[in-house]
Amino acid sequence: MNVSEMNITKAEMEIMQVIWDSGKRMTTKEIGEKLPDKKTTTIITLAGRLIDKGALHSVKLGRSHAYEYWAAITEKEYLNRQTESFLETIHNGSAKSLISSLFQAENLTKKDIEELRAFINSEADEND
């Protein structure tokens, strides 16, 4: 599945975030320790969906019901593709339209605007 078409739910994202943050392979038990509000069966179900979506890989450990999971995509890859998809779907691919919407909705603070200016200026300098 294409990463841009990968719709990860909020509950699935919790699993992905734990794995991304760990930077390593994790067992069902280890994920459960980081998400104590989730039952083991829920973690296995959500992980299965993520495997089907192409976001996770897994291997069964021995004869037990234990699995080890690791990310099939990086957090940066996922976020970049989702941002591109959002931009294309909602703003016809126009970053200017997105930023204009943020200004019009008054969602940007003066600090946000200063940080954006500094970022744009540094990116423009690097690309010259």
PDB file of N, CA and C in Angstrom, residues 36-119:
ATOM      1  N   PRO A  36      -0.467   1.016  28.996  1.00  0.00           N
ATOM      2  CA  PRO A  36      -1.147   0.182  29.988  1.00  0.00           C
ATOM      3  C   PRO A  36      -2.671   0.188  29.898  1.00  0.00           C
ATOM      4  N   ASP A  37      -3.239   1.155  29.204  1.00  0.00           N
ATOM      5  CA  ASP A  37      -4.691   1.202  29.034  1.00  0.00           C
ATOM      6  C   ASP A  37      -5.178   0.252  27.937  1.00  0.00           C
ATOM      7  N   LYS A  38      -4.258  -0.362  27.201  1.00  0.00           N
ATOM      8  CA  LYS A  38      -4.625  -1.271  26.108  1.00  0.00           C
ATOM      9  C   LYS A  38      -4.439  -2.727  26.540  1.00  0.00           C
ATOM     10  N   LYS A  39      -5.434  -3.560  26.251  1.00  0.00           N
ATOM     11  CA  LYS A  39      -5.335  -4.995  26.514  1.00  0.00           C
ATOM     12  C   LYS A  39      -4.423  -5.618  25.467  1.00  0.00           C
ATOM     13  N   THR A  40      -3.816  -6.730  25.815  1.00  0.00           N
ATOM     14  CA  THR A  40      -2.936  -7.438  24.888  1.00  0.00           C
ATOM     15  C   THR A  40      -3.664  -7.785  23.600  1.00  0.00           C
ATOM     16  N   THR A  41      -4.900  -8.249  23.719  1.00  0.00           N
ATOM     17  CA  THR A  41      -5.663  -8.614  22.520  1.00  0.00           C
ATOM     18  C   THR A  41      -5.898  -7.392  21.622  1.00  0.00           C
ATOM     19  N   THR A  42      -6.100  -6.237  22.229  1.00  0.00           N
ATOM     20  CA  THR A  42      -6.297  -5.001  21.464  1.00  0.00           C
ATOM     21  C   THR A  42      -5.013  -4.635  20.728  1.00  0.00           C
ATOM     22  N   ILE A  43      -3.887  -4.757  21.406  1.00  0.00           N
ATOM     23  CA  ILE A  43      -2.602  -4.453  20.772  1.00  0.00           C
ATOM     24  C   ILE A  43      -2.372  -5.378  19.582  1.00  0.00           C
ATOM     25  N   ILE A  44      -2.648  -6.655  19.762  1.00  0.00           N
ATOM     26  CA  ILE A  44      -2.465  -7.625  18.674  1.00  0.00           C
ATOM     27  C   ILE A  44      -3.390  -7.296  17.497  1.00  0.00           C
ATOM     28  N   THR A  45      -4.631  -6.936  17.795  1.00  0.00           N
ATOM     29  CA  THR A  45      -5.583  -6.572  16.737  1.00  0.00           C
ATOM     30  C   THR A  45      -5.120  -5.331  15.985  1.00  0.00           C
ATOM     31  N   LEU A  46      -4.743  -4.285  16.731  1.00  0.00           N
ATOM     32  CA  LEU A  46      -4.295  -3.045  16.093  1.00  0.00           C
ATOM     33  C   LEU A  46      -3.017  -3.268  15.294  1.00  0.00           C
ATOM     34  N   ALA A  47      -2.096  -4.051  15.852  1.00  0.00           N
ATOM     35  CA  ALA A  47      -0.848  -4.351  15.139  1.00  0.00           C
ATOM     36  C   ALA A  47      -1.145  -5.119  13.857  1.00  0.00           C
ATOM     37  N   GLY A  48      -2.101  -6.037  13.910  1.00  0.00           N
ATOM     38  CA  GLY A  48      -2.492  -6.788  12.713  1.00  0.00           C
ATOM     39  C   GLY A  48      -3.007  -5.874  11.618  1.00  0.00           C
ATOM     40  N   ARG A  49      -3.787  -4.883  12.008  1.00  0.00           N
ATOM     41  CA  ARG A  49      -4.289  -3.919  11.021  1.00  0.00           C
ATOM     42  C   ARG A  49      -3.137  -3.113  10.414  1.00  0.00           C
ATOM     43  N   LEU A  50      -2.177  -2.749  11.274  1.00  0.00           N
ATOM     44  CA  LEU A  50      -1.021  -1.986  10.795  1.00  0.00           C
ATOM     45  C   LEU A  50      -0.156  -2.817   9.853  1.00  0.00           C
ATOM     46  N   ILE A  51      -0.073  -4.097  10.112  1.00  0.00           N
ATOM     47  CA  ILE A  51       0.661  -5.004   9.211  1.00  0.00           C
ATOM     48  C   ILE A  51      -0.049  -5.059   7.864  1.00  0.00           C
ATOM     49  N   ASP A  52      -1.382  -5.208   7.904  1.00  0.00           N
ATOM     50  CA  ASP A  52      -2.172  -5.248   6.668  1.00  0.00           C
ATOM     51  C   ASP A  52      -2.020  -3.960   5.856  1.00  0.00           C
ATOM     52  N   LYS A  53      -1.853  -2.842   6.543  1.00  0.00           N
ATOM     53  CA  LYS A  53      -1.704  -1.544   5.884  1.00  0.00           C
ATOM     54  C   LYS A  53      -0.276  -1.304   5.391  1.00  0.00           C
ATOM     55  N   GLY A  54       0.640  -2.170   5.812  1.00  0.00           N
ATOM     56  CA  GLY A  54       2.027  -2.010   5.398  1.00  0.00           C
ATOM     57  C   GLY A  54       2.841  -1.098   6.285  1.00  0.00           C
ATOM     58  N   ALA A  55       2.335  -0.764   7.459  1.00  0.00           N
ATOM     59  CA  ALA A  55       3.047   0.132   8.372  1.00  0.00           C
ATOM     60  C   ALA A  55       3.975  -0.615   9.323  1.00  0.00           C
ATOM     61  N   LEU A  56       3.663  -1.884   9.593  1.00  0.00           N
ATOM     62  CA  LEU A  56       4.463  -2.698  10.513  1.00  0.00           C
ATOM     63  C   LEU A  56       4.858  -4.010   9.851  1.00  0.00           C
ATOM     64  N   HIS A  57       5.938  -4.572  10.382  1.00  0.00           N
ATOM     65  CA  HIS A  57       6.344  -5.947  10.089  1.00  0.00           C
ATOM     66  C   HIS A  57       6.276  -6.688  11.413  1.00  0.00           C
ATOM     67  N   SER A  58       6.161  -8.017  11.340  1.00  0.00           N
ATOM     68  CA  SER A  58       6.155  -8.794  12.581  1.00  0.00           C
ATOM     69  C   SER A  58       6.727 -10.179  12.358  1.00  0.00           C
ATOM     70  N   VAL A  59       7.087 -10.806  13.469  1.00  0.00           N
ATOM     71  CA  VAL A  59       7.521 -12.188  13.466  1.00  0.00           C
ATOM     72  C   VAL A  59       7.006 -12.817  14.751  1.00  0.00           C
ATOM     73  N   LYS A  60       6.527 -14.044  14.638  1.00  0.00           N
ATOM     74  CA  LYS A  60       6.043 -14.769  15.812  1.00  0.00           C
ATOM     75  C   LYS A  60       7.255 -15.318  16.556  1.00  0.00           C
ATOM     76  N   LEU A  61       7.237 -15.211  17.871  1.00  0.00           N
ATOM     77  CA  LEU A  61       8.348 -15.679  18.688  1.00  0.00           C
ATOM     78  C   LEU A  61       8.030 -17.054  19.258  1.00  0.00           C
ATOM     79  N   GLY A  62       8.676 -18.052  18.761  1.00  0.00           N
ATOM     80  CA  GLY A  62       8.488 -19.410  19.270  1.00  0.00           C
ATOM     81  C   GLY A  62       7.077 -19.912  19.084  1.00  0.00           C
ATOM     82  N   ARG A  63       6.662 -20.774  20.036  1.00  0.00           N
ATOM     83  CA  ARG A  63       5.316 -21.360  19.967  1.00  0.00           C
ATOM     84  C   ARG A  63       4.284 -20.542  20.731  1.00  0.00           C
ATOM     85  N   SER A  64       4.744 -19.535  21.416  1.00  0.00           N
ATOM     86  CA  SER A  64       3.828 -18.730  22.227  1.00  0.00           C
ATOM     87  C   SER A  64       2.990 -17.823  21.330  1.00  0.00           C
ATOM     88  N   HIS A  65       2.167 -17.033  21.981  1.00  0.00           N
ATOM     89  CA  HIS A  65       1.358 -16.045  21.255  1.00  0.00           C
ATOM     90  C   HIS A  65       2.070 -14.705  21.219  1.00  0.00           C
ATOM     91  N   ALA A  66       3.371 -14.722  21.485  1.00  0.00           N
ATOM     92  CA  ALA A  66       4.149 -13.486  21.497  1.00  0.00           C
ATOM     93  C   ALA A  66       4.635 -13.158  20.086  1.00  0.00           C
ATOM     94  N   TYR A  67       4.628 -11.884  19.791  1.00  0.00           N
ATOM     95  CA  TYR A  67       5.097 -11.388  18.510  1.00  0.00           C
ATOM     96  C   TYR A  67       6.094 -10.277  18.758  1.00  0.00           C
ATOM     97  N   GLU A  68       6.922 -10.039  17.748  1.00  0.00           N
ATOM     98  CA  GLU A  68       7.836  -8.909  17.764  1.00  0.00           C
ATOM     99  C   GLU A  68       7.469  -8.055  16.561  1.00  0.00           C
ATOM    100  N   TYR A  69       7.381  -6.756  16.772  1.00  0.00           N
ATOM    101  CA  TYR A  69       6.960  -5.825  15.724  1.00  0.00           C
ATOM    102  C   TYR A  69       8.036  -4.783  15.484  1.00  0.00           C
ATOM    103  N   TRP A  70       8.118  -4.303  14.243  1.00  0.00           N
ATOM    104  CA  TRP A  70       8.981  -3.179  13.924  1.00  0.00           C
ATOM    105  C   TRP A  70       8.354  -2.400  12.782  1.00  0.00           C
ATOM    106  N   ALA A  71       8.694  -1.127  12.717  1.00  0.00           N
ATOM    107  CA  ALA A  71       8.086  -0.228  11.738  1.00  0.00           C
ATOM    108  C   ALA A  71       8.560  -0.547  10.332  1.00  0.00           C
ATOM    109  N   ALA A  72       7.620  -0.548   9.397  1.00  0.00           N
ATOM    110  CA  ALA A  72       7.929  -0.731   7.980  1.00  0.00           C
ATOM    111  C   ALA A  72       8.198   0.616   7.313  1.00  0.00           C
ATOM    112  N   ILE A  73       7.771   1.687   7.965  1.00  0.00           N
ATOM    113  CA  ILE A  73       7.998   3.048   7.472  1.00  0.00           C
ATOM    114  C   ILE A  73       8.478   3.891   8.638  1.00  0.00           C
ATOM    115  N   THR A  74       9.232   4.922   8.342  1.00  0.00           N
ATOM    116  CA  THR A  74       9.669   5.823   9.409  1.00  0.00           C
ATOM    117  C   THR A  74       8.559   6.830   9.707  1.00  0.00           C
ATOM    118  N   GLU A  75       8.654   7.414  10.866  1.00  0.00           N
ATOM    119  CA  GLU A  75       7.682   8.445  11.241  1.00  0.00           C
ATOM    120  C   GLU A  75       7.754   9.612  10.257  1.00  0.00           C
ATOM    121  N   LYS A  76       8.954   9.985   9.874  1.00  0.00           N
ATOM    122  CA  LYS A  76       9.130  11.096   8.942  1.00  0.00           C
ATOM    123  C   LYS A  76       8.488  10.782   7.592  1.00  0.00           C
ATOM    124  N   GLU A  77       8.692   9.560   7.090  1.00  0.00           N
ATOM    125  CA  GLU A  77       8.067   9.167   5.816  1.00  0.00           C
ATOM    126  C   GLU A  77       6.551   9.271   5.906  1.00  0.00           C
ATOM    127  N   TYR A  78       6.006   8.751   7.004  1.00  0.00           N
ATOM    128  CA  TYR A  78       4.551   8.773   7.166  1.00  0.00           C
ATOM    129  C   TYR A  78       4.032  10.210   7.231  1.00  0.00           C
ATOM    130  N   LEU A  79       4.659  11.033   8.052  1.00  0.00           N
ATOM    131  CA  LEU A  79       4.200  12.417   8.210  1.00  0.00           C
ATOM    132  C   LEU A  79       4.333  13.208   6.912  1.00  0.00           C
ATOM    133  N   ASN A  80       5.439  13.015   6.211  1.00  0.00           N
ATOM    134  CA  ASN A  80       5.625  13.730   4.936  1.00  0.00           C
ATOM    135  C   ASN A  80       4.554  13.343   3.920  1.00  0.00           C
ATOM    136  N   ARG A  81       4.282  12.058   3.784  1.00  0.00           N
ATOM    137  CA  ARG A  81       3.273  11.608   2.813  1.00  0.00           C
ATOM    138  C   ARG A  81       1.873  12.058   3.218  1.00  0.00           C
ATOM    139  N   GLN A  82       1.560  12.028   4.499  1.00  0.00           N
ATOM    140  CA  GLN A  82       0.245  12.478   4.943  1.00  0.00           C
ATOM    141  C   GLN A  82       0.076  13.976   4.722  1.00  0.00           C
ATOM    142  N   THR A  83       1.140  14.731   4.949  1.00  0.00           N
ATOM    143  CA  THR A  83       1.102  16.176   4.710  1.00  0.00           C
ATOM    144  C   THR A  83       0.903  16.455   3.221  1.00  0.00           C
ATOM    145  N   GLU A  84       1.648  15.736   2.372  1.00  0.00           N
ATOM    146  CA  GLU A  84       1.490  15.905   0.926  1.00  0.00           C
ATOM    147  C   GLU A  84       0.068  15.559   0.482  1.00  0.00           C
ATOM    148  N   SER A  85      -0.469  14.478   1.030  1.00  0.00           N
ATOM    149  CA  SER A  85      -1.822  14.047   0.678  1.00  0.00           C
ATOM    150  C   SER A  85      -2.849  15.098   1.107  1.00  0.00           C
ATOM    151  N   PHE A  86      -2.699  15.618   2.325  1.00  0.00           N
ATOM    152  CA  PHE A  86      -3.596  16.655   2.834  1.00  0.00           C
ATOM    153  C   PHE A  86      -3.513  17.898   1.958  1.00  0.00           C
ATOM    154  N   LEU A  87      -2.291  18.305   1.648  1.00  0.00           N
ATOM    155  CA  LEU A  87      -2.086  19.495   0.835  1.00  0.00           C
ATOM    156  C   LEU A  87      -2.738  19.329  -0.536  1.00  0.00           C
ATOM    157  N   GLU A  88      -2.553  18.157  -1.134  1.00  0.00           N
ATOM    158  CA  GLU A  88      -3.126  17.896  -2.457  1.00  0.00           C
ATOM    159  C   GLU A  88      -4.649  17.833  -2.396  1.00  0.00           C
ATOM    160  N   THR A  89      -5.185  17.139  -1.400  1.00  0.00           N
ATOM    161  CA  THR A  89      -6.629  16.933  -1.300  1.00  0.00           C
ATOM    162  C   THR A  89      -7.368  18.205  -0.909  1.00  0.00           C
ATOM    163  N   ILE A  90      -6.861  18.913   0.074  1.00  0.00           N
ATOM    164  CA  ILE A  90      -7.584  20.065   0.630  1.00  0.00           C
ATOM    165  C   ILE A  90      -7.205  21.385  -0.034  1.00  0.00           C
ATOM    166  N   HIS A  91      -5.938  21.520  -0.429  1.00  0.00           N
ATOM    167  CA  HIS A  91      -5.459  22.813  -0.938  1.00  0.00           C
ATOM    168  C   HIS A  91      -4.920  22.736  -2.363  1.00  0.00           C
ATOM    169  N   ASN A  92      -5.345  21.715  -3.113  1.00  0.00           N
ATOM    170  CA  ASN A  92      -4.906  21.560  -4.516  1.00  0.00           C
ATOM    171  C   ASN A  92      -3.387  21.624  -4.660  1.00  0.00           C
ATOM    172  N   GLY A  93      -2.678  21.141  -3.663  1.00  0.00           N
ATOM    173  CA  GLY A  93      -1.220  21.105  -3.723  1.00  0.00           C
ATOM    174  C   GLY A  93      -0.543  22.426  -3.413  1.00  0.00           C
ATOM    175  N   SER A  94      -1.301  23.418  -2.966  1.00  0.00           N
ATOM    176  CA  SER A  94      -0.743  24.747  -2.734  1.00  0.00           C
ATOM    177  C   SER A  94      -0.416  24.983  -1.257  1.00  0.00           C
ATOM    178  N   ALA A  95       0.869  25.056  -0.963  1.00  0.00           N
ATOM    179  CA  ALA A  95       1.300  25.378   0.406  1.00  0.00           C
ATOM    180  C   ALA A  95       0.860  26.800   0.773  1.00  0.00           C
ATOM    181  N   LYS A  96       0.873  27.690  -0.233  1.00  0.00           N
ATOM    182  CA  LYS A  96       0.442  29.069  -0.005  1.00  0.00           C
ATOM    183  C   LYS A  96      -1.016  29.098   0.476  1.00  0.00           C
ATOM    184  N   SER A  97      -1.863  28.273  -0.128  1.00  0.00           N
ATOM    185  CA  SER A  97      -3.267  28.193   0.267  1.00  0.00           C
ATOM    186  C   SER A  97      -3.397  27.727   1.718  1.00  0.00           C
ATOM    187  N   LEU A  98      -2.606  26.731   2.087  1.00  0.00           N
ATOM    188  CA  LEU A  98      -2.632  26.233   3.463  1.00  0.00           C
ATOM    189  C   LEU A  98      -2.232  27.325   4.447  1.00  0.00           C
ATOM    190  N   ILE A  99      -1.114  27.988   4.174  1.00  0.00           N
ATOM    191  CA  ILE A  99      -0.628  29.023   5.090  1.00  0.00           C
ATOM    192  C   ILE A  99      -1.606  30.188   5.131  1.00  0.00           C
ATOM    193  N   SER A 100      -2.180  30.526   3.983  1.00  0.00           N
ATOM    194  CA  SER A 100      -3.188  31.584   3.936  1.00  0.00           C
ATOM    195  C   SER A 100      -4.381  31.226   4.825  1.00  0.00           C
ATOM    196  N   SER A 101      -4.803  29.974   4.778  1.00  0.00           N
ATOM    197  CA  SER A 101      -5.918  29.519   5.621  1.00  0.00           C
ATOM    198  C   SER A 101      -5.581  29.662   7.104  1.00  0.00           C
ATOM    199  N   LEU A 102      -4.352  29.335   7.453  1.00  0.00           N
ATOM    200  CA  LEU A 102      -3.932  29.460   8.850  1.00  0.00           C
ATOM    201  C   LEU A 102      -3.961  30.922   9.297  1.00  0.00           C
ATOM    202  N   PHE A 103      -3.501  31.821   8.423  1.00  0.00           N
ATOM    203  CA  PHE A 103      -3.538  33.241   8.753  1.00  0.00           C
ATOM    204  C   PHE A 103      -4.972  33.723   8.903  1.00  0.00           C
ATOM    205  N   GLN A 104      -5.824  33.356   7.946  1.00  0.00           N
ATOM    206  CA  GLN A 104      -7.212  33.814   7.964  1.00  0.00           C
ATOM    207  C   GLN A 104      -7.969  33.288   9.176  1.00  0.00           C
ATOM    208  N   ALA A 105      -7.637  32.089   9.601  1.00  0.00           N
ATOM    209  CA  ALA A 105      -8.302  31.517  10.781  1.00  0.00           C
ATOM    210  C   ALA A 105      -7.670  32.009  12.072  1.00  0.00           C
ATOM    211  N   GLU A 106      -6.634  32.833  11.935  1.00  0.00           N
ATOM    212  CA  GLU A 106      -5.917  33.388  13.085  1.00  0.00           C
ATOM    213  C   GLU A 106      -5.360  32.302  13.993  1.00  0.00           C
ATOM    214  N   ASN A 107      -4.845  31.231  13.371  1.00  0.00           N
ATOM    215  CA  ASN A 107      -4.257  30.132  14.119  1.00  0.00           C
ATOM    216  C   ASN A 107      -2.767  30.310  14.356  1.00  0.00           C
ATOM    217  N   LEU A 108      -2.181  31.360  13.801  1.00  0.00           N
ATOM    218  CA  LEU A 108      -0.749  31.577  13.940  1.00  0.00           C
ATOM    219  C   LEU A 108      -0.473  32.708  14.928  1.00  0.00           C
ATOM    220  N   THR A 109       0.401  32.438  15.875  1.00  0.00           N
ATOM    221  CA  THR A 109       0.819  33.482  16.814  1.00  0.00           C
ATOM    222  C   THR A 109       1.959  34.270  16.178  1.00  0.00           C
ATOM    223  N   LYS A 110       2.311  35.395  16.803  1.00  0.00           N
ATOM    224  CA  LYS A 110       3.450  36.170  16.306  1.00  0.00           C
ATOM    225  C   LYS A 110       4.713  35.323  16.318  1.00  0.00           C
ATOM    226  N   LYS A 111       4.857  34.508  17.351  1.00  0.00           N
ATOM    227  CA  LYS A 111       6.029  33.630  17.450  1.00  0.00           C
ATOM    228  C   LYS A 111       6.030  32.631  16.297  1.00  0.00           C
ATOM    229  N   ASP A 112       4.849  32.052  15.994  1.00  0.00           N
ATOM    230  CA  ASP A 112       4.747  31.117  14.871  1.00  0.00           C
ATOM    231  C   ASP A 112       5.190  31.790  13.571  1.00  0.00           C
ATOM    232  N   ILE A 113       4.731  33.005  13.367  1.00  0.00           N
ATOM    233  CA  ILE A 113       5.049  33.739  12.141  1.00  0.00           C
ATOM    234  C   ILE A 113       6.549  34.019  12.064  1.00  0.00           C
ATOM    235  N   GLU A 114       7.147  34.422  13.181  1.00  0.00           N
ATOM    236  CA  GLU A 114       8.593  34.673  13.205  1.00  0.00           C
ATOM    237  C   GLU A 114       9.364  33.392  12.894  1.00  0.00           C
ATOM    238  N   GLU A 115       8.929  32.265  13.464  1.00  0.00           N
ATOM    239  CA  GLU A 115       9.599  30.984  13.206  1.00  0.00           C
ATOM    240  C   GLU A 115       9.448  30.568  11.742  1.00  0.00           C
ATOM    241  N   LEU A 116       8.260  30.786  11.169  1.00  0.00           N
ATOM    242  CA  LEU A 116       8.047  30.484   9.750  1.00  0.00           C
ATOM    243  C   LEU A 116       8.943  31.333   8.857  1.00  0.00           C
ATOM    244  N   ARG A 117       9.035  32.635   9.176  1.00  0.00           N
ATOM    245  CA  ARG A 117       9.902  33.525   8.401  1.00  0.00           C
ATOM    246  C   ARG A 117      11.350  33.036   8.441  1.00  0.00           C
ATOM    247  N   ALA A 118      11.814  32.727   9.646  1.00  0.00           N
ATOM    248  CA  ALA A 118      13.196  32.268   9.800  1.00  0.00           C
ATOM    249  C   ALA A 118      13.414  30.972   9.032  1.00  0.00           C
ATOM    250  N   PHE A 119      12.446  30.060   9.105  1.00  0.00           N
ATOM    251  CA  PHE A 119      12.550  28.791   8.391  1.00  0.00           C
ATOM    252  C   PHE A 119      12.582  29.011   6.887  1.00  0.00           C
TER     253      PHE A 119
END
